[in-house]
Amino acid sequence: VGLLRTRTLNDRRSAPAPMAPKRAAADDSESDAAKKTKGAGDGEKKVRVLGVIPARYGSTRFPAKPLALIGGKPMIWHTYTNACKAKNLDYCCVATDDPLIQAAVKAFGGEVVMTDPKWENGTERCLEVYQKLKEEGKDFDVIVNIQGDEPFIEAHHIETVANIVATSDAVMGTLARPATGEADVMSVNNVKCVLDVHGYALYFSRALIPHNKKGVYDPNTKYMRKLGIYSYRSDFLPKFISMPESNLQTSEDLEQNKVIEAGYRIKVGIVHEAVHGVDTPEQLDDLNRMLAAGEIKMTNAS
């Protein structure tokens, strides 16, 4: 199991021996992010990374979404299998409060942790998983929140978002990609971000940013679309969840803005793949149609 090198995560206790996640078969190639953050020399601090895939059954728009079939396999199987290919995860599991999802994950040999049904979001499930594992003596320095409804998640996305927290002074990390055109940035459902020259987030918005004086889309402007994945320093995650709502958070309905408003730093890694998330049954039907037509391929299909 790959281990991360860090320059900035200080005052950690010595990590226990790694737990080996159940992993899908993968080739021996490694992304640049995995190579940068894997391993540590003698006397250097070893940073352990936990990957958590929150999955709930009772979605209003799409009940039982994690169990919906893509190419004949449950969506959660695709997400978990792809996530376990990330070479810098020391442990990867599904977090759920539903016994049907628990049974499905166990059926394909995956790791699953049952969480309290009272939680309102996946971030709270991530914290409960971390705390349960820590009570068992299995501590982690970086926690990656992997969206369960992104069956096309790329392993190097997970490696990158873990690396940017482990090797910087950021308390959170996320990913963004260059926008593909006007339709990609005009919807309020597509979150945009602006960054400083070092890759730290200045702001996240549902509005078109950067915004010009004409108030219209400019094809010569570099717009960035935020992706759904997040990473956290494990000592910051409890603070994040307990932080009160902020003005910028409620104005945009974007929880990460309270972090910036409170003076903490979020670093953003840049990738170039457009991740196919599934929010509705109609989007699922479209994905299955494209798979059947050969327009897209699942990298883990077997």
Short mmCIF file of C-alpha atoms in Angstrom, two decimals:
data_model
loop_
_atom_site.label_atom_id
_atom_site.label_comp_id
_atom_site.label_asym_id
_atom_site.label_seq_id
_atom_site.Cartn_x
_atom_site.Cartn_y
_atom_site.Cartn_z
CA VAL A 1 0.00 0.00 0.00
CA GLY A 2 1.34 3.39 -0.97
CA LEU A 3 2.25 5.83 1.73
CA LEU A 4 2.39 9.60 1.44
CA ARG A 5 5.30 11.96 2.10
CA THR A 6 4.44 15.26 3.76
CA ARG A 7 6.29 18.45 4.53
CA THR A 8 3.61 20.21 6.52
CA LEU A 9 1.48 17.79 8.59
CA ASN A 10 3.22 18.13 11.94
CA ASP A 11 2.82 16.78 15.46
CA ARG A 12 1.33 13.46 14.41
CA ARG A 13 1.63 10.27 16.41
CA SER A 14 3.44 7.38 14.78
CA ALA A 15 1.00 5.69 12.45
CA PRO A 16 0.06 2.02 13.04
CA ALA A 17 0.78 -0.64 10.45
CA PRO A 18 -1.21 -0.10 7.26
CA MET A 19 -4.45 -1.96 6.57
CA ALA A 20 -4.61 -3.32 3.07
CA PRO A 21 -7.79 -2.31 1.25
CA LYS A 22 -9.54 -4.76 -0.97
CA ARG A 23 -8.37 -3.63 -4.38
CA ALA A 24 -9.46 -4.15 -7.91
CA ALA A 25 -6.90 -5.48 -10.34
CA ALA A 26 -4.86 -2.64 -11.83
CA ASP A 27 -1.77 -2.27 -13.94
CA ASP A 28 1.60 -1.29 -12.49
CA SER A 29 1.64 2.23 -13.88
CA GLU A 30 1.40 5.13 -11.45
CA SER A 31 0.21 8.67 -11.92
CA ASP A 32 2.55 11.54 -11.14
CA ALA A 33 0.48 12.32 -8.02
CA ALA A 34 0.90 8.80 -6.68
CA LYS A 35 4.65 8.87 -7.29
CA LYS A 36 5.01 12.23 -5.51
CA THR A 37 3.11 11.14 -2.43
CA LYS A 38 4.07 7.48 -2.13
CA GLY A 39 6.60 6.19 0.36
CA ALA A 40 8.86 7.93 2.84
CA GLY A 41 12.53 7.62 3.62
CA ASP A 42 14.07 6.65 6.94
CA GLY A 43 13.12 9.05 9.70
CA GLU A 44 10.45 10.83 7.65
CA LYS A 45 6.83 11.06 8.74
CA LYS A 46 4.53 8.63 6.98
CA VAL A 47 1.12 10.02 6.15
CA ARG A 48 -1.82 7.65 5.93
CA VAL A 49 -4.80 8.28 3.67
CA LEU A 50 -8.36 7.12 4.24
CA GLY A 51 -10.81 6.98 1.34
CA VAL A 52 -14.52 7.05 2.23
CA ILE A 53 -17.41 6.63 -0.21
CA PRO A 54 -20.63 7.85 1.45
CA ALA A 55 -23.70 6.08 0.04
CA ARG A 56 -27.30 6.50 1.09
CA TYR A 57 -30.43 4.73 -0.07
CA GLY A 58 -33.06 7.40 0.52
CA SER A 59 -32.32 10.02 -2.13
CA THR A 60 -35.37 12.17 -2.93
CA ARG A 61 -34.57 12.49 -6.63
CA PHE A 62 -33.20 8.99 -7.09
CA PRO A 63 -34.04 6.40 -4.39
CA ALA A 64 -31.66 3.40 -4.18
CA LYS A 65 -29.19 5.16 -6.48
CA PRO A 66 -26.06 3.31 -5.22
CA LEU A 67 -27.68 0.01 -6.22
CA ALA A 68 -28.78 1.13 -9.69
CA LEU A 69 -27.14 -0.92 -12.43
CA ILE A 70 -24.57 0.47 -14.84
CA GLY A 71 -23.40 -2.07 -17.39
CA GLY A 72 -24.98 -4.81 -15.28
CA LYS A 73 -23.24 -3.93 -12.00
CA PRO A 74 -24.34 -1.70 -9.10
CA MET A 75 -23.18 1.90 -9.29
CA ILE A 76 -21.44 1.55 -5.91
CA TRP A 77 -19.37 -1.35 -7.32
CA HIS A 78 -18.03 0.88 -10.09
CA THR A 79 -17.17 3.72 -7.72
CA TYR A 80 -15.54 1.45 -5.16
CA THR A 81 -13.56 -0.52 -7.74
CA ASN A 82 -12.19 2.61 -9.37
CA ALA A 83 -11.43 4.24 -6.01
CA CYS A 84 -9.41 1.23 -4.83
CA LYS A 85 -7.08 1.67 -7.80
CA ALA A 86 -5.70 4.83 -6.17
CA LYS A 87 -2.25 3.75 -5.05
CA ASN A 88 -1.95 6.18 -2.15
CA LEU A 89 -5.06 5.02 -0.28
CA ASP A 90 -4.19 3.01 2.81
CA TYR A 91 -7.80 1.99 3.33
CA CYS A 92 -10.99 2.50 1.31
CA CYS A 93 -14.54 1.78 2.40
CA VAL A 94 -18.19 2.57 1.73
CA ALA A 95 -20.03 4.45 4.50
CA THR A 96 -23.76 3.81 4.66
CA ASP A 97 -26.68 3.59 7.05
CA ASP A 98 -28.61 1.16 4.86
CA PRO A 99 -28.43 -2.65 5.22
CA LEU A 100 -29.20 -3.22 1.54
CA ILE A 101 -26.17 -1.18 0.48
CA GLN A 102 -24.11 -2.88 3.18
CA ALA A 103 -25.12 -6.30 1.82
CA ALA A 104 -24.36 -5.29 -1.77
CA VAL A 105 -20.86 -4.08 -0.87
CA LYS A 106 -20.10 -7.21 1.14
CA ALA A 107 -21.37 -9.34 -1.75
CA PHE A 108 -18.66 -8.03 -4.08
CA GLY A 109 -15.97 -8.23 -1.37
CA GLY A 110 -15.82 -4.54 -0.52
CA GLU A 111 -15.18 -2.85 2.82
CA VAL A 112 -18.21 -1.16 4.39
CA VAL A 113 -18.76 0.77 7.65
CA MET A 114 -22.26 1.34 8.99
CA THR A 115 -22.94 4.93 10.08
CA ASP A 116 -25.63 6.74 12.03
CA PRO A 117 -28.80 7.47 9.98
CA LYS A 118 -29.10 10.92 11.59
CA TRP A 119 -26.34 12.41 9.44
CA GLU A 120 -27.44 14.92 6.83
CA ASN A 121 -24.48 14.65 4.47
CA GLY A 122 -21.57 12.50 3.39
CA THR A 123 -18.99 14.62 5.18
CA GLU A 124 -20.50 13.71 8.54
CA ARG A 125 -20.37 10.04 7.54
CA CYS A 126 -16.68 10.44 6.67
CA LEU A 127 -15.98 11.82 10.14
CA GLU A 128 -17.83 8.97 11.85
CA VAL A 129 -15.86 6.39 9.85
CA TYR A 130 -12.59 8.12 10.73
CA GLN A 131 -13.48 8.26 14.42
CA LYS A 132 -14.52 4.61 14.51
CA LEU A 133 -11.29 3.50 12.87
CA LYS A 134 -9.25 5.73 15.17
CA GLU A 135 -10.89 4.10 18.19
CA GLU A 136 -9.63 0.77 16.79
CA GLY A 137 -6.10 2.19 16.67
CA LYS A 138 -6.11 2.90 12.94
CA ASP A 139 -5.28 6.57 12.55
CA PHE A 140 -5.14 8.57 9.30
CA ASP A 141 -3.79 11.99 8.39
CA VAL A 142 -5.78 12.72 5.22
CA ILE A 143 -9.39 11.78 4.52
CA VAL A 144 -10.76 11.74 0.97
CA ASN A 145 -14.53 12.08 0.51
CA ILE A 146 -15.31 10.19 -2.72
CA GLN A 147 -18.73 10.76 -4.28
CA GLY A 148 -20.63 7.48 -4.50
CA ASP A 149 -22.56 8.60 -7.57
CA GLU A 150 -19.45 9.13 -9.70
CA PRO A 151 -18.87 5.64 -11.10
CA PHE A 152 -16.32 6.98 -13.59
CA ILE A 153 -14.02 8.39 -10.88
CA GLU A 154 -10.38 8.27 -11.96
CA ALA A 155 -7.82 6.83 -9.57
CA HIS A 156 -5.41 9.68 -10.25
CA HIS A 157 -8.11 12.17 -9.20
CA ILE A 158 -8.08 10.59 -5.75
CA GLU A 159 -4.28 10.51 -5.71
CA THR A 160 -4.10 14.17 -6.69
CA VAL A 161 -6.64 15.46 -4.18
CA ALA A 162 -4.94 13.55 -1.35
CA ASN A 163 -1.51 14.79 -2.40
CA ILE A 164 -2.39 18.48 -2.44
CA VAL A 165 -3.42 18.39 1.24
CA ALA A 166 -0.49 16.21 2.29
CA THR A 167 2.10 18.46 0.66
CA SER A 168 0.77 21.95 1.37
CA ASP A 169 -0.57 24.07 4.20
CA ALA A 170 -4.14 23.65 2.93
CA VAL A 171 -6.68 22.13 5.32
CA MET A 172 -8.88 21.03 2.41
CA GLY A 173 -8.37 20.03 -1.18
CA THR A 174 -10.60 19.64 -4.19
CA LEU A 175 -10.29 19.38 -7.98
CA ALA A 176 -11.32 21.50 -10.95
CA ARG A 177 -11.08 21.20 -14.70
CA PRO A 178 -11.10 23.73 -17.54
CA ALA A 179 -14.63 24.49 -18.71
CA THR A 180 -15.55 23.12 -22.11
CA GLY A 181 -17.72 26.02 -23.28
CA GLU A 182 -20.56 28.36 -22.44
CA ALA A 183 -23.08 25.65 -21.57
CA ASP A 184 -20.56 24.18 -19.12
CA VAL A 185 -20.42 27.31 -16.95
CA MET A 186 -23.75 29.13 -17.23
CA SER A 187 -25.86 26.74 -15.14
CA VAL A 188 -26.11 27.49 -11.41
CA ASN A 189 -25.78 23.74 -10.84
CA ASN A 190 -22.22 23.85 -12.17
CA VAL A 191 -19.91 25.33 -9.55
CA LYS A 192 -17.05 27.53 -10.74
CA CYS A 193 -13.91 28.59 -8.91
CA VAL A 194 -11.13 31.14 -9.20
CA LEU A 195 -7.61 30.43 -7.94
CA ASP A 196 -4.46 32.32 -7.04
CA VAL A 197 -1.18 31.66 -8.85
CA HIS A 198 -0.29 28.91 -6.36
CA GLY A 199 -3.51 26.97 -6.89
CA TYR A 200 -5.32 28.06 -3.72
CA ALA A 201 -9.02 28.84 -4.02
CA LEU A 202 -10.03 32.48 -3.86
CA TYR A 203 -13.74 31.81 -4.22
CA PHE A 204 -16.35 29.27 -5.30
CA SER A 205 -19.56 30.41 -6.97
CA ARG A 206 -22.62 29.26 -8.85
CA ALA A 207 -22.39 32.48 -10.83
CA LEU A 208 -20.12 32.99 -13.81
CA ILE A 209 -16.65 33.80 -12.45
CA PRO A 210 -14.44 35.52 -13.45
CA HIS A 211 -17.17 38.01 -14.35
CA ASN A 212 -16.61 40.79 -16.88
CA LYS A 213 -18.18 44.25 -17.15
CA LYS A 214 -20.51 43.14 -19.93
CA GLY A 215 -21.89 40.39 -17.77
CA VAL A 216 -21.63 37.77 -20.51
CA TYR A 217 -19.63 34.64 -21.24
CA ASP A 218 -16.25 35.34 -22.80
CA PRO A 219 -14.67 32.49 -24.82
CA ASN A 220 -11.22 33.98 -24.17
CA THR A 221 -11.58 33.74 -20.38
CA LYS A 222 -10.30 30.65 -18.58
CA TYR A 223 -13.21 29.34 -16.54
CA MET A 224 -12.75 26.45 -14.10
CA ARG A 225 -15.43 23.90 -13.17
CA LYS A 226 -15.16 22.40 -9.68
CA LEU A 227 -15.50 18.64 -9.29
CA GLY A 228 -17.26 16.93 -6.39
CA ILE A 229 -14.34 15.26 -4.63
CA TYR A 230 -12.79 16.66 -1.42
CA SER A 231 -9.87 15.87 0.86
CA TYR A 232 -9.38 17.04 4.44
CA ARG A 233 -6.67 17.07 7.03
CA SER A 234 -8.04 14.68 9.62
CA ASP A 235 -7.49 17.21 12.43
CA PHE A 236 -9.50 19.80 10.49
CA LEU A 237 -12.54 17.69 9.55
CA PRO A 238 -14.21 17.94 12.99
CA LYS A 239 -13.70 21.72 12.89
CA PHE A 240 -15.19 21.91 9.40
CA ILE A 241 -18.35 20.09 10.44
CA SER A 242 -18.79 22.16 13.62
CA MET A 243 -18.06 25.53 11.98
CA PRO A 244 -21.13 27.80 11.90
CA GLU A 245 -22.66 28.72 8.58
CA SER A 246 -21.18 31.81 7.01
CA ASN A 247 -22.51 34.57 4.79
CA LEU A 248 -20.71 33.35 1.67
CA GLN A 249 -21.79 29.79 2.33
CA THR A 250 -25.49 30.57 2.63
CA SER A 251 -25.45 33.11 -0.21
CA GLU A 252 -24.05 30.57 -2.67
CA ASP A 253 -25.31 27.40 -0.95
CA LEU A 254 -21.71 26.14 -1.07
CA GLU A 255 -20.38 24.77 2.21
CA GLN A 256 -16.70 25.11 1.27
CA ASN A 257 -17.00 28.90 1.18
CA LYS A 258 -17.21 29.01 4.98
CA VAL A 259 -13.68 27.62 5.10
CA ILE A 260 -12.27 30.46 2.99
CA GLU A 261 -14.34 33.04 4.83
CA ALA A 262 -12.92 31.79 8.15
CA GLY A 263 -9.37 32.31 6.88
CA TYR A 264 -8.39 28.72 6.12
CA ARG A 265 -6.92 27.61 2.79
CA ILE A 266 -8.32 25.20 0.19
CA LYS A 267 -6.00 24.04 -2.57
CA VAL A 268 -7.35 23.00 -5.95
CA GLY A 269 -5.76 20.40 -8.20
CA ILE A 270 -6.31 20.70 -11.94
CA VAL A 271 -7.39 17.70 -14.00
CA HIS A 272 -8.69 17.54 -17.55
CA GLU A 273 -11.23 14.72 -17.53
CA ALA A 274 -14.94 15.42 -17.30
CA VAL A 275 -16.30 13.08 -14.62
CA HIS A 276 -19.74 11.62 -15.36
CA GLY A 277 -21.82 11.92 -12.19
CA VAL A 278 -25.33 10.47 -11.88
CA ASP A 279 -27.98 12.66 -10.28
CA THR A 280 -31.19 11.39 -11.89
CA PRO A 281 -32.63 8.17 -13.39
CA GLU A 282 -32.56 9.91 -16.76
CA GLN A 283 -28.79 10.44 -16.52
CA LEU A 284 -28.40 6.77 -15.63
CA ASP A 285 -30.40 5.78 -18.71
CA ASP A 286 -28.18 8.01 -20.85
CA LEU A 287 -25.01 6.41 -19.46
CA ASN A 288 -26.29 2.90 -20.08
CA ARG A 289 -27.32 3.87 -23.60
CA MET A 290 -23.86 5.31 -24.31
CA LEU A 291 -22.22 2.19 -22.88
CA ALA A 292 -24.34 -0.08 -25.05
CA ALA A 293 -23.54 2.02 -28.12
CA GLY A 294 -19.81 1.99 -27.36
CA GLU A 295 -19.71 5.77 -27.00
CA ILE A 296 -18.10 5.46 -23.55
CA LYS A 297 -16.33 2.63 -21.79
CA MET A 298 -16.00 1.69 -18.16
CA THR A 299 -12.33 1.15 -17.35
CA ASN A 300 -13.21 -1.52 -14.81
CA ALA A 301 -15.89 -3.37 -16.80
CA SER A 302 -15.56 -7.13 -16.61
#
